[in-house]
Amino acid sequence: MNRDQLKFGMALGILLPSILFTLIFLAMSGGAQLPEAWDAMVKEKILMKVIALCCVINLVLFYYFLNRSLYESTRGVIVGTLVYGVIGAILIFFAG
């Protein structure tokens, strides 16, 4: 499989922060139901901070692909991060 593809980088750039967000969300919920945990994150204004923290893993991916000269995958990671930026902006606008 050719790993120097925009689709590959974009998939990892979206998938890995999603997995990290799920793990953080489950750890922070403390056994609460999904709606209550989500509302608590919005009320305490930490939702965007958690999303930004999850995107830090994309920085690691970015430098990994850049150092391996996998430039198309690097672009895909950037696109994945921009997707999270748009999602964050929408959440701030509608949930905040």
XYZ file of N, CA and C in Angstrom:
288
model
N 0.843 -1.188 0.000
C 0.000 0.000 0.000
C 0.880 1.240 0.000
N 0.585 2.135 -0.896
C 1.309 3.393 -0.979
C 0.798 4.329 0.110
N 1.674 4.685 1.022
C 1.246 5.532 2.136
C 1.365 7.010 1.835
N 1.907 7.337 0.685
C 2.018 8.742 0.331
C 0.799 9.150 -0.501
N -0.345 9.171 0.175
C -1.604 9.525 -0.473
C -2.361 10.510 0.406
N -3.050 11.422 -0.241
C -3.857 12.396 0.477
C -4.927 11.699 1.313
N -5.556 10.671 0.755
C -6.619 9.946 1.464
C -6.095 9.278 2.730
N -4.903 8.701 2.652
C -4.317 8.027 3.802
C -4.045 9.024 4.934
N -3.411 10.151 4.595
C -3.129 11.168 5.609
C -4.390 11.767 6.185
N -5.402 11.976 5.333
C -6.658 12.550 5.805
C -7.387 11.563 6.719
N -7.360 10.291 6.363
C -8.008 9.286 7.210
C -7.360 9.238 8.582
N -6.030 9.219 8.623
C -5.347 9.219 9.918
C -5.546 10.530 10.655
N -5.566 11.638 9.917
C -5.747 12.958 10.525
C -7.124 13.152 11.128
N -8.094 12.365 10.684
C -9.439 12.434 11.249
C -9.659 11.320 12.268
N -9.147 10.135 11.985
C -9.407 8.963 12.827
C -8.702 9.034 14.176
N -7.416 9.347 14.190
C -6.676 9.337 15.456
C -7.188 10.371 16.467
N -7.460 11.622 16.067
C -8.050 12.539 17.050
C -9.444 12.096 17.514
N -10.195 11.430 16.637
C -11.519 10.931 17.035
C -11.397 9.857 18.109
N -10.437 8.979 17.946
C -10.208 7.934 18.951
C -9.766 8.564 20.262
N -8.857 9.527 20.181
C -8.387 10.205 21.392
C -9.516 10.971 22.067
N -10.371 11.635 21.277
C -11.512 12.348 21.848
C -12.447 11.377 22.574
N -12.687 10.226 21.972
C -13.558 9.229 22.606
C -12.972 8.761 23.933
N -11.678 8.504 23.963
C -11.041 8.060 25.203
C -11.096 9.139 26.279
N -10.819 10.380 25.898
C -10.888 11.482 26.872
C -12.321 11.684 27.346
N -13.258 11.619 26.424
C -14.664 11.800 26.765
C -15.132 10.726 27.742
N -14.755 9.471 27.497
C -15.137 8.389 28.406
C -14.475 8.550 29.768
N -13.236 9.003 29.782
C -12.540 9.199 31.051
C -13.146 10.349 31.851
N -13.577 11.399 31.167
C -14.127 12.562 31.860
C -15.585 12.382 32.265
N -16.293 11.484 31.593
C -17.722 11.345 31.874
C -17.973 10.697 33.221
N -17.072 9.876 33.680
C -17.222 9.254 34.993
C -18.464 8.395 35.111
N -18.851 7.733 34.057
C -20.012 6.847 34.086
C -21.330 7.545 33.829
N -21.295 8.834 33.576
C -22.532 9.574 33.291
C -23.036 9.211 31.895
N -24.301 9.462 31.665
C -24.876 9.219 30.354
C -24.312 10.212 29.348
N -24.379 9.860 28.080
C -23.794 10.678 27.018
C -24.314 12.117 26.995
N -25.624 12.354 27.020
C -26.093 13.752 26.976
C -25.647 14.587 28.177
N -25.659 13.976 29.354
C -25.250 14.730 30.545
C -23.759 15.065 30.497
N -22.954 14.121 30.048
C -21.516 14.356 29.960
C -21.214 15.428 28.913
N -21.910 15.366 27.781
C -21.714 16.367 26.726
C -22.108 17.753 27.232
N -23.260 17.845 27.899
C -23.717 19.130 28.432
C -22.750 19.678 29.471
N -22.164 18.794 30.277
C -21.198 19.236 31.282
C -19.951 19.815 30.618
N -19.519 19.185 29.532
C -18.340 19.697 28.816
C -18.632 21.055 28.184
N -19.828 21.222 27.659
C -20.205 22.505 27.059
C -20.360 23.560 28.141
N -21.010 23.198 29.249
C -21.258 24.151 30.331
C -19.948 24.631 30.965
N -18.995 23.715 31.122
C -17.718 24.078 31.732
C -16.741 24.687 30.724
N -17.178 24.808 29.477
C -16.387 25.412 28.403
C -15.051 24.710 28.196
N -15.074 23.393 28.240
C -13.852 22.642 27.993
C -13.933 21.820 26.711
N -15.060 21.874 26.034
C -15.231 21.060 24.835
C -14.209 21.440 23.768
N -14.055 22.702 23.486
C -13.110 23.134 22.456
C -11.680 22.852 22.883
N -11.396 22.944 24.158
C -10.054 22.640 24.648
C -9.728 21.167 24.449
N -10.711 20.310 24.679
C -10.509 18.877 24.471
C -10.311 18.580 22.987
N -11.081 19.226 22.125
C -10.916 19.031 20.685
C -9.522 19.488 20.248
N -9.067 20.626 20.757
C -7.728 21.121 20.417
C -6.651 20.167 20.925
N -6.850 19.623 22.109
C -5.897 18.658 22.655
C -5.827 17.412 21.780
N -6.948 16.998 21.265
C -6.977 15.819 20.405
C -6.255 16.067 19.080
N -6.224 17.289 18.631
C -5.550 17.610 17.364
C -4.033 17.655 17.517
N -3.532 17.634 18.735
C -2.086 17.629 18.952
C -1.467 16.370 18.344
N -2.190 15.278 18.358
C -1.673 14.052 17.758
C -1.438 14.235 16.263
N -2.182 15.141 15.631
C -1.956 15.420 14.215
C -0.612 16.108 13.991
N -0.144 16.839 14.981
C 1.172 17.465 14.875
C 2.261 16.397 14.807
N 2.114 15.358 15.595
C 3.057 14.240 15.562
C 3.014 13.556 14.195
N 1.801 13.305 13.695
C 1.653 12.706 12.366
C 2.262 13.592 11.287
N 2.020 14.878 11.385
C 2.536 15.831 10.413
C 4.059 15.734 10.312
N 4.738 15.793 11.453
C 6.194 15.741 11.431
C 6.708 14.365 11.027
N 5.991 13.313 11.379
C 6.384 11.963 10.955
C 6.360 11.860 9.433
N 5.253 12.265 8.818
C 5.148 12.197 7.363
C 6.121 13.158 6.683
N 6.321 14.325 7.271
C 7.233 15.306 6.689
C 8.666 14.783 6.685
N 9.094 14.177 7.772
C 10.451 13.640 7.858
C 10.657 12.433 6.952
N 9.594 11.747 6.603
C 9.680 10.589 5.704
C 9.455 10.989 4.243
N 9.335 12.282 4.003
C 9.084 12.835 2.655
C 7.796 12.295 2.038
N 6.795 12.065 2.861
C 5.466 11.635 2.398
C 4.576 12.871 2.343
N 4.795 13.689 1.341
C 4.183 15.012 1.291
C 2.674 14.978 1.051
N 2.197 14.029 0.288
C 0.750 13.929 0.078
C 0.044 13.541 1.376
N 0.636 12.632 2.134
C 0.060 12.259 3.426
C 0.104 13.429 4.397
N 1.176 14.221 4.320
C 1.281 15.412 5.156
C 0.139 16.377 4.851
N -0.161 16.547 3.571
C -1.282 17.416 3.182
C -2.604 16.861 3.704
N -2.737 15.543 3.698
C -3.954 14.923 4.213
C -4.144 15.180 5.698
N -3.059 15.147 6.454
C -3.140 15.443 7.889
C -3.578 16.888 8.094
N -3.073 17.797 7.262
C -3.480 19.200 7.361
C -4.973 19.331 7.080
N -5.467 18.627 6.063
C -6.900 18.662 5.748
C -7.706 18.110 6.917
N -7.247 17.021 7.517
C -7.941 16.455 8.686
C -8.001 17.433 9.842
N -6.921 18.158 10.058
C -6.898 19.161 11.127
C -7.847 20.308 10.813
N -7.908 20.708 9.559
C -8.842 21.764 9.167
C -10.293 21.313 9.353
N -10.559 20.041 9.117
C -11.909 19.508 9.364
C -12.261 19.682 10.837
N -11.314 19.379 11.723
C -11.575 19.570 13.148
C -11.747 21.039 13.500
N -11.040 21.919 12.814
C -11.219 23.356 13.044
C -12.617 23.812 12.685
N -13.128 23.320 11.566
C -14.493 23.660 11.153
C -15.505 23.091 12.145
N -15.285 21.849 12.555
C -16.190 21.237 13.547
C -16.171 22.037 14.841
N -14.975 22.454 15.280
C -14.872 23.260 16.493
C -15.581 24.583 16.376
N -15.455 25.234 15.226
C -16.135 26.513 15.016
C -17.640 26.337 15.037
N -18.129 25.274 14.420
C -19.570 24.999 14.427
C -20.056 24.714 15.839
N -19.280 23.947 16.594
C -19.675 23.652 17.979
C -19.689 24.912 18.841
N -18.723 25.779 18.648
C -18.719 27.028 19.420
C -19.939 27.878 19.057
N -20.254 27.931 17.790
C -21.377 28.752 17.341
C -22.714 28.216 17.841
N -22.920 26.892 17.738
C -24.230 26.317 18.083
C -24.336 25.831 19.525
N -23.239 25.342 20.099
C -23.315 24.795 21.447
C -22.933 25.820 22.508
N -22.187 26.820 22.135
C -21.665 27.768 23.102
C -22.613 28.864 23.361
